[in-house]
Short mmCIF file of C-alpha atoms in Angstrom, two decimals:
data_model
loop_
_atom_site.label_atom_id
_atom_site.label_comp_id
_atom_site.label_asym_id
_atom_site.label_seq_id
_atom_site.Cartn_x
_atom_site.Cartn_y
_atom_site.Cartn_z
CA UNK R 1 -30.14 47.42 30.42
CA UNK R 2 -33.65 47.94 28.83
CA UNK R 3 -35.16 44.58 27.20
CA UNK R 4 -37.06 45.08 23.67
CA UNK R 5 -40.24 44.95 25.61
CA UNK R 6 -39.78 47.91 27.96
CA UNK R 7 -37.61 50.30 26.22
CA UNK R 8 -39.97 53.62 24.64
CA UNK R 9 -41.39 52.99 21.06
CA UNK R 10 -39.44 54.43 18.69
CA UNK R 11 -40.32 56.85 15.19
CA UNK R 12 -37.96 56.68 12.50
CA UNK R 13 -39.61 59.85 10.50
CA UNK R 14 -38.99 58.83 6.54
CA UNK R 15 -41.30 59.33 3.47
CA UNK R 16 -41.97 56.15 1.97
CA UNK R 17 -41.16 56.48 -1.96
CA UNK R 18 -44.73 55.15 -3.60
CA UNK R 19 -45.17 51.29 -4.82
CA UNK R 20 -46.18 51.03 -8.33
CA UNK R 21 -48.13 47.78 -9.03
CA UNK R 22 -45.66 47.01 -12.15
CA UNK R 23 -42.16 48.40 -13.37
CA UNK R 24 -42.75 51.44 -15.52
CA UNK R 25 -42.14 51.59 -19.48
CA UNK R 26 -39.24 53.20 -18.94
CA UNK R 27 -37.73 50.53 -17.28
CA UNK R 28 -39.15 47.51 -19.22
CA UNK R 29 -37.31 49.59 -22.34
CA UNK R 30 -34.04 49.50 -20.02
CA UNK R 31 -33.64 45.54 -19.74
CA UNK R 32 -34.54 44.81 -23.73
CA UNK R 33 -31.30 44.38 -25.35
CA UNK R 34 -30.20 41.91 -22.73
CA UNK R 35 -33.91 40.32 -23.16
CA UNK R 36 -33.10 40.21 -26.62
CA UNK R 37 -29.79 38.41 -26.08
CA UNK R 38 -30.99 35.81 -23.61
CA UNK R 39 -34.45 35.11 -25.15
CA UNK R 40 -33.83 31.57 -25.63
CA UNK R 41 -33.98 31.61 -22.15
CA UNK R 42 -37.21 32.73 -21.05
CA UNK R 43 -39.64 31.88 -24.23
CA UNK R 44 -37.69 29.57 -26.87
CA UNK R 45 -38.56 26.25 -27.31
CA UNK R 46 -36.35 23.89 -25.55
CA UNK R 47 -32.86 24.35 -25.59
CA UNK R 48 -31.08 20.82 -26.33
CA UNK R 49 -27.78 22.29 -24.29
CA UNK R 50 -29.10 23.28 -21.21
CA UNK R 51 -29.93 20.52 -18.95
CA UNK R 52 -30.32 21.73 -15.39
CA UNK R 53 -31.24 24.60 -13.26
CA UNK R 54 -29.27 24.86 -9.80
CA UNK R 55 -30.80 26.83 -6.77
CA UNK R 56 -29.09 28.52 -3.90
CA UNK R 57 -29.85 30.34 -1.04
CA UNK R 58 -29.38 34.62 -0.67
CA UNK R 59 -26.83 35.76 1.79
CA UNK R 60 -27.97 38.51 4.78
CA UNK R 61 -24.95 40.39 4.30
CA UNK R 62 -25.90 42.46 1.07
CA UNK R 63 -24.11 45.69 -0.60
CA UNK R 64 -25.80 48.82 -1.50
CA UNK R 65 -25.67 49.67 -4.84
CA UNK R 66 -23.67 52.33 -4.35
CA UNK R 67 -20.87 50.19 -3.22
CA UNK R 68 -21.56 47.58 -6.23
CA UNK R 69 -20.07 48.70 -9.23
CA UNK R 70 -21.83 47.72 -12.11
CA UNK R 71 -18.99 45.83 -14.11
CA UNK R 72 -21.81 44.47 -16.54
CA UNK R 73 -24.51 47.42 -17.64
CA UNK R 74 -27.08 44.39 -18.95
CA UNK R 75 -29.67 43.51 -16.54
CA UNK R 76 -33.56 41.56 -15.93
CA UNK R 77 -36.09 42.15 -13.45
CA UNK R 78 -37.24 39.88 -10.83
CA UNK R 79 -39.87 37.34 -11.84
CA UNK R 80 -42.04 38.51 -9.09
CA UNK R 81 -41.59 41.87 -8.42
CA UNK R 82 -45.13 42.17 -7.81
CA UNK R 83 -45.42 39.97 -5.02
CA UNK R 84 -42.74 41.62 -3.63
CA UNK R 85 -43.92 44.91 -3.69
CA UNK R 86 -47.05 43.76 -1.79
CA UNK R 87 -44.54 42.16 0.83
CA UNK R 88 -43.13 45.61 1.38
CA UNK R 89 -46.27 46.98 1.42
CA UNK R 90 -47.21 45.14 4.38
CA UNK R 91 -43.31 45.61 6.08
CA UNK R 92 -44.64 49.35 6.30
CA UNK R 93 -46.97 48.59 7.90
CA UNK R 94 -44.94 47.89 11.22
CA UNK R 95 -43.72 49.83 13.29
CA UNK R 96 -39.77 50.07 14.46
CA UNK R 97 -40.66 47.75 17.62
CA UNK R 98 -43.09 45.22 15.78
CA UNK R 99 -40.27 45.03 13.12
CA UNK R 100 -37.61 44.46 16.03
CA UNK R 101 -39.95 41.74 17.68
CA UNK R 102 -40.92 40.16 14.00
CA UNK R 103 -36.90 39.90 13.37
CA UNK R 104 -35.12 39.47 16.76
CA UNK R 105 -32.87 42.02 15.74
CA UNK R 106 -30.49 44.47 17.86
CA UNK R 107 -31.53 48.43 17.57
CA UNK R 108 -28.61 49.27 15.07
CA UNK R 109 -29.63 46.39 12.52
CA UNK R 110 -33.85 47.07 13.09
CA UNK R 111 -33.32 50.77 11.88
CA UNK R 112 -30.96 49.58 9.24
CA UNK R 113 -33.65 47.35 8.07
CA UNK R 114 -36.86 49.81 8.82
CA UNK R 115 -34.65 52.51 6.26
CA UNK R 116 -34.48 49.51 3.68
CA UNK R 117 -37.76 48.69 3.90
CA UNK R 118 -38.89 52.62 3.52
CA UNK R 119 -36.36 53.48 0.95
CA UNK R 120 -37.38 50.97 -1.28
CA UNK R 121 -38.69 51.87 -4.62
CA UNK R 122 -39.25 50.86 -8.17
CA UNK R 123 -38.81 50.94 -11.14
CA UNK R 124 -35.27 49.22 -10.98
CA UNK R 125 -31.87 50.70 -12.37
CA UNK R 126 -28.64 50.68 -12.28
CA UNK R 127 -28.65 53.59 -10.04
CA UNK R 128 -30.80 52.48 -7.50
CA UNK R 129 -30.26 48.52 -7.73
CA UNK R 130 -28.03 45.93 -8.39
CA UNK R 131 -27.46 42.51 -9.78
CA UNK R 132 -28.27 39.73 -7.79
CA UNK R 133 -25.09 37.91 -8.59
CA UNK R 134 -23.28 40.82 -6.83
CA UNK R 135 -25.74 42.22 -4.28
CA UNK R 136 -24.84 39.12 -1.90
CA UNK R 137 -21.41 39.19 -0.55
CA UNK R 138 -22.45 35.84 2.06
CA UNK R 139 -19.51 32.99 2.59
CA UNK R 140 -21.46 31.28 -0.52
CA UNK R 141 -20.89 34.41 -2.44
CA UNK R 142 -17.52 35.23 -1.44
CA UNK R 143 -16.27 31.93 -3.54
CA UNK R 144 -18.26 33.11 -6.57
CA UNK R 145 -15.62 35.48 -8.94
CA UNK R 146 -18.70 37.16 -10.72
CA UNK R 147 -16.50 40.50 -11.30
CA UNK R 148 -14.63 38.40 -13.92
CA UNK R 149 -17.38 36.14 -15.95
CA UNK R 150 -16.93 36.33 -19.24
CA UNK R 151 -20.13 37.51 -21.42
CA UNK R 152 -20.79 33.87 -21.96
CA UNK R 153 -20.17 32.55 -18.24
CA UNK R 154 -23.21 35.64 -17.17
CA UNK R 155 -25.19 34.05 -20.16
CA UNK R 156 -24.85 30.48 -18.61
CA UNK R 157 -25.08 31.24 -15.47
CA UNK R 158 -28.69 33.24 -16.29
CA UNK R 159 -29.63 30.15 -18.16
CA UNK R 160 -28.42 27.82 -14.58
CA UNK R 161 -28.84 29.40 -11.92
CA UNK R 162 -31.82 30.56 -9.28
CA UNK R 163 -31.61 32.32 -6.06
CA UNK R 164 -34.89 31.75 -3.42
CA UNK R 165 -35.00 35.00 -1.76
CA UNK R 166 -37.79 35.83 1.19
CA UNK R 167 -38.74 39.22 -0.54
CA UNK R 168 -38.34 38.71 -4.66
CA UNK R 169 -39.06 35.02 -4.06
CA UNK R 170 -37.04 33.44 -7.49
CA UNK R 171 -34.02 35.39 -8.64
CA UNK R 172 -32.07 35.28 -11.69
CA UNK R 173 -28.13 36.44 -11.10
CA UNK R 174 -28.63 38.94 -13.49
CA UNK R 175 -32.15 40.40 -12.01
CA UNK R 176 -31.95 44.03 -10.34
CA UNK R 177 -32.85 44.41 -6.62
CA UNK R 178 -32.25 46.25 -4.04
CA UNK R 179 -30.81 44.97 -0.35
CA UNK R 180 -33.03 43.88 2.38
CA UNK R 181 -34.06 41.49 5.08
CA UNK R 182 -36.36 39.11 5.05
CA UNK R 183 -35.52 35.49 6.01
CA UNK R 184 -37.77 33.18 4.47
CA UNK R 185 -38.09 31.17 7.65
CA UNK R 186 -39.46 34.28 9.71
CA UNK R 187 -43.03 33.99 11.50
CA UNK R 188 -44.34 36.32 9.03
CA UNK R 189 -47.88 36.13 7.42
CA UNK R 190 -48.55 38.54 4.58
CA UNK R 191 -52.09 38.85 2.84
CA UNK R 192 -53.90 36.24 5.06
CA UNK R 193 -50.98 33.61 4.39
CA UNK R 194 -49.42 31.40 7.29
CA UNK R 195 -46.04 31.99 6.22
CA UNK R 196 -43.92 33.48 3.58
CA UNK R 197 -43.82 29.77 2.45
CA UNK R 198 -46.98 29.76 1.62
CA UNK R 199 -47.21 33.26 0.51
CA UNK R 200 -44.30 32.00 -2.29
CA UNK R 201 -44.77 28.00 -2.73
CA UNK R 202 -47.41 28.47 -5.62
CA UNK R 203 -46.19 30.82 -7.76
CA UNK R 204 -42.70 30.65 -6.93
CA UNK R 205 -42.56 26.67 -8.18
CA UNK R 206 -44.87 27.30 -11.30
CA UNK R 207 -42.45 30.19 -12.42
CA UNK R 208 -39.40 27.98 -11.78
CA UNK R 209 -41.31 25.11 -13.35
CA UNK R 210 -41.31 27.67 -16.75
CA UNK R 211 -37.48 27.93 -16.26
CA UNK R 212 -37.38 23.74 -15.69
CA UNK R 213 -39.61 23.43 -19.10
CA UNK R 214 -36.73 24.99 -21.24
CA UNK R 215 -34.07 22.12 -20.15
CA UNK R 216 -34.11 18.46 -21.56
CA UNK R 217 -33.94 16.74 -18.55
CA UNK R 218 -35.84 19.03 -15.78
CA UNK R 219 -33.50 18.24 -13.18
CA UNK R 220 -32.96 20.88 -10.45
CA UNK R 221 -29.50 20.76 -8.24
CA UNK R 222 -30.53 22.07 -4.70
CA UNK R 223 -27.59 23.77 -3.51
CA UNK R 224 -29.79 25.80 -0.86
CA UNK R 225 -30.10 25.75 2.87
CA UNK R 226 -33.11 23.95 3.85
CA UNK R 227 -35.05 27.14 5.32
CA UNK R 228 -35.37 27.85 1.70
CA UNK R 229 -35.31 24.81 -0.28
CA UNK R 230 -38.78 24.18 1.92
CA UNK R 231 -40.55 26.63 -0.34
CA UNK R 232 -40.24 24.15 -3.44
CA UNK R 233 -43.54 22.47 -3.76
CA UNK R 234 -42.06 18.87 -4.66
CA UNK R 235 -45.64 17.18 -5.05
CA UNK R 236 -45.86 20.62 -7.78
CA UNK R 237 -42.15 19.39 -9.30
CA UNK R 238 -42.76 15.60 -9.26
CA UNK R 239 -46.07 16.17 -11.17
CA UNK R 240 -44.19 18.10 -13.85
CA UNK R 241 -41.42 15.11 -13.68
CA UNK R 242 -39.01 17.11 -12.39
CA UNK R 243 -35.86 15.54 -10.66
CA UNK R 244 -34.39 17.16 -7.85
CA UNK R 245 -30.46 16.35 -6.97
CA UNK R 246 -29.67 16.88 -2.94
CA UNK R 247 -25.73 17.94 -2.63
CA UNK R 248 -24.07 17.21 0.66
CA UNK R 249 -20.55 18.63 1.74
CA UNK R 250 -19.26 16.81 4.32
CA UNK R 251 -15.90 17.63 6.12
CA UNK R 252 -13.13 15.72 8.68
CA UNK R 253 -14.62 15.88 11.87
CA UNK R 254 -12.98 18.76 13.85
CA UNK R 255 -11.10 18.39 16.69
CA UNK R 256 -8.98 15.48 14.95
CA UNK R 257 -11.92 13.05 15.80
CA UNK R 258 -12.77 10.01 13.25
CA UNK R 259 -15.27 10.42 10.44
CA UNK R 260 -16.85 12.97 8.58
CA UNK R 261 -19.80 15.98 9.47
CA UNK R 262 -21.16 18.76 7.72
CA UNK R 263 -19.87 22.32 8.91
CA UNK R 264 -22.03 24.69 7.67
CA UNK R 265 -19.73 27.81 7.32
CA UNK R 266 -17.82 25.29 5.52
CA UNK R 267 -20.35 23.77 3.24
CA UNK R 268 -21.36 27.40 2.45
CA UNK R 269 -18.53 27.98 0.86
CA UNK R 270 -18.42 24.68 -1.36
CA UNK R 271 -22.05 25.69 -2.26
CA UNK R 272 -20.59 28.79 -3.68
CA UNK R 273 -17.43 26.84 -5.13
CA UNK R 274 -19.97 24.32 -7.14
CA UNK R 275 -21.20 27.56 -8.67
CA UNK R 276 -18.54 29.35 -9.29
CA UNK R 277 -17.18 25.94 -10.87
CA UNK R 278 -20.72 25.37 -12.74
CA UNK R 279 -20.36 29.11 -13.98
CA UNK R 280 -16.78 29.08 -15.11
CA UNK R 281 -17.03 26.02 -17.23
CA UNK R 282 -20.48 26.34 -18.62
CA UNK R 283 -21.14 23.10 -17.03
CA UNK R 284 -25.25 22.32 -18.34
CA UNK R 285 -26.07 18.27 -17.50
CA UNK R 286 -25.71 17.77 -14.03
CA UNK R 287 -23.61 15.29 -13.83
CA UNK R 288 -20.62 16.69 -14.93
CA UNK R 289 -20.57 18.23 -11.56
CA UNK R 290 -19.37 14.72 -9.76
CA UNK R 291 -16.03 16.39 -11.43
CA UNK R 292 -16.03 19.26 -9.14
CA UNK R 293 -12.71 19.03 -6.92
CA UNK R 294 -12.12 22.78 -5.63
CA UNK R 295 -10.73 22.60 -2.40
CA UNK R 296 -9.69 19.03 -1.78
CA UNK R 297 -13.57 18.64 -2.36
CA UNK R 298 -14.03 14.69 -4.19
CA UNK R 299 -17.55 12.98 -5.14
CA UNK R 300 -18.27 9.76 -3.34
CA UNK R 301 -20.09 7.29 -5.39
CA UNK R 302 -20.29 4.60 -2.51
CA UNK R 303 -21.93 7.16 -0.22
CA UNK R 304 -24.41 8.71 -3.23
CA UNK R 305 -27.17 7.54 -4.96
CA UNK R 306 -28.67 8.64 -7.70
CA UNK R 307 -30.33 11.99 -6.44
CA UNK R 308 -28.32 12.64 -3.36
CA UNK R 309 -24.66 12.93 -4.17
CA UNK R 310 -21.68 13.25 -1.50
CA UNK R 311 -18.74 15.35 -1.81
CA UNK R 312 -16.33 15.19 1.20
CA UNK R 313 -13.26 17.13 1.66
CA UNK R 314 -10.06 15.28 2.24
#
């Protein structure tokens, strides 16, 4: 069998649609009822009800919009959209085998990815993007029942939660995008940057800092994997006296062994669970999620303190 390295460089022949710098009118027009509806949100002053902002992790298993029915027709766009158009920008750049080599990824999945990357295009719709919210169908998302939120569980969960994401960087559920791939943790350096870390870090914390600013009590619940909770610039959130809450899932040890661990696939899915939970009873302080109890899941106050909080699963 041919490795990576020797096997012929291969041409996948498609027309790149063009990368406007912004979103065009047309589009900004789209998204202003729901702007309208949820400007408390983004420019109000401070809204005595919300209290927190949980993060999360993406998912690499994605659907196309095509396969993601759009069972709500309100919708934002991403935060960031023009940092990640210069991301994609550069992903052109590379060619089928770079991108294989850059991603470690089999030949099926590296033209699945290279047609992503060249099929992208903007403005955003509902025709050629999706929510967020839906777009990731990971174990996480799997326990999140976002087909059937009420108006106000979308409008709480807008207000609570944000999704890091290696290409659009800070995502609201409700945000358009389209699928891709792009781990945050990949050796990638775009526009003379190290790392997508520190491609994101900056901008990525001040804009969720402006997010932070509308809540009473700044406090952030990190419910994301570490590869991506590293692009928070804590020095950043601690100057702006922001309080970050670590969640652990722990579960019996397998194999009918004493004690306790943390299975990811498992945790996953409690991340997911916490949101769904958060979502589905407008939960805004924080710490009315020690209540959270889905699947045998209990809070452990002799095992927590006050910013890392244990949850194990009887």
């Amino acid at each position: 069998m041919a490795t990576r390295c020797s096997r012929k460089k291969r041409t996948l022949a498609l027309i790149s649609p063009p990368l406007p710098v912004q979103p065009s009118r047309k589009a900004a027009i789209s998204c202003i009822p729901f702007l309208l509806r949820v400007s408390s949100v983004i420019s109000s002053p401070v809204n005595n009800n919300k209290k927190m902002i949980i993060v999360t992790a993406p998912s690499k298993t994605q659907k196309p919009p095509a396969e993601t029915a759009a069972v709500y027709r309100d919708f934002t766009i991403p935060l960031l959209l023009d940092k990640s158009i210069q991301l994609i920008a550069e992903l052109r750049k590379l060619s089928s085998d770079e991108l294989a080599a850059l991603m470690k990824t089999s030949d099926k999945l590296t033209t699945s990815t290279y047609r992503l990357i060249h099929n992208f295009s903007s403005p955003f719709h509902l025709q050629n993007a999706s929510h967020a919210i839906r777009t990731f169908q990971g174990d996480a998302y799997q326990a999140i029942d976002s087909e059937n939120y009420s108006t106000a569980q979308l409008d709480h969960a807008q207000k609570h939660l944000v999704i890091l994401s290696g290409l659009y960087g800070l995502l609201r559920p409700l945000d358009l995008i389209q699928p891709y791939r792009l781990e945050m943790g990949l050796k990638f350096a775009p526009s003379g940057n190290r790392n997508l870390y520190q491609f994101w870090k900056e901008e990525l914390t001040e804009k969720l800092v402006g997010l932070l600013e509308q809540t009473t009590s700044r406090t952030i619940v990190n419910l994301a994997s570490d590869e991506y909770a590293k692009v928070l610039d804590k020095k950043q959130l601690a100057a702006k006296k922001c309080r970050i809450v670590e969640i652990s899932f722990q579960q019996p040890h397998p194999k009918g062994k004493d004690g306790y661990k943390t299975i990811p696939i498992h945790s996953k899915r409690a991340r997911g669970k916490m949101i769904d939970f958060s979502i589905k009873n407008t939960i805004a302080e924080a710490k009315r999620l020690q209540q959270f109890s889905d699947e045998g899941y209990a809070f452990m106050p002799p095992l927590s303190s006050q910013n890392c909080w244990v949850f194990r699963r009887k």
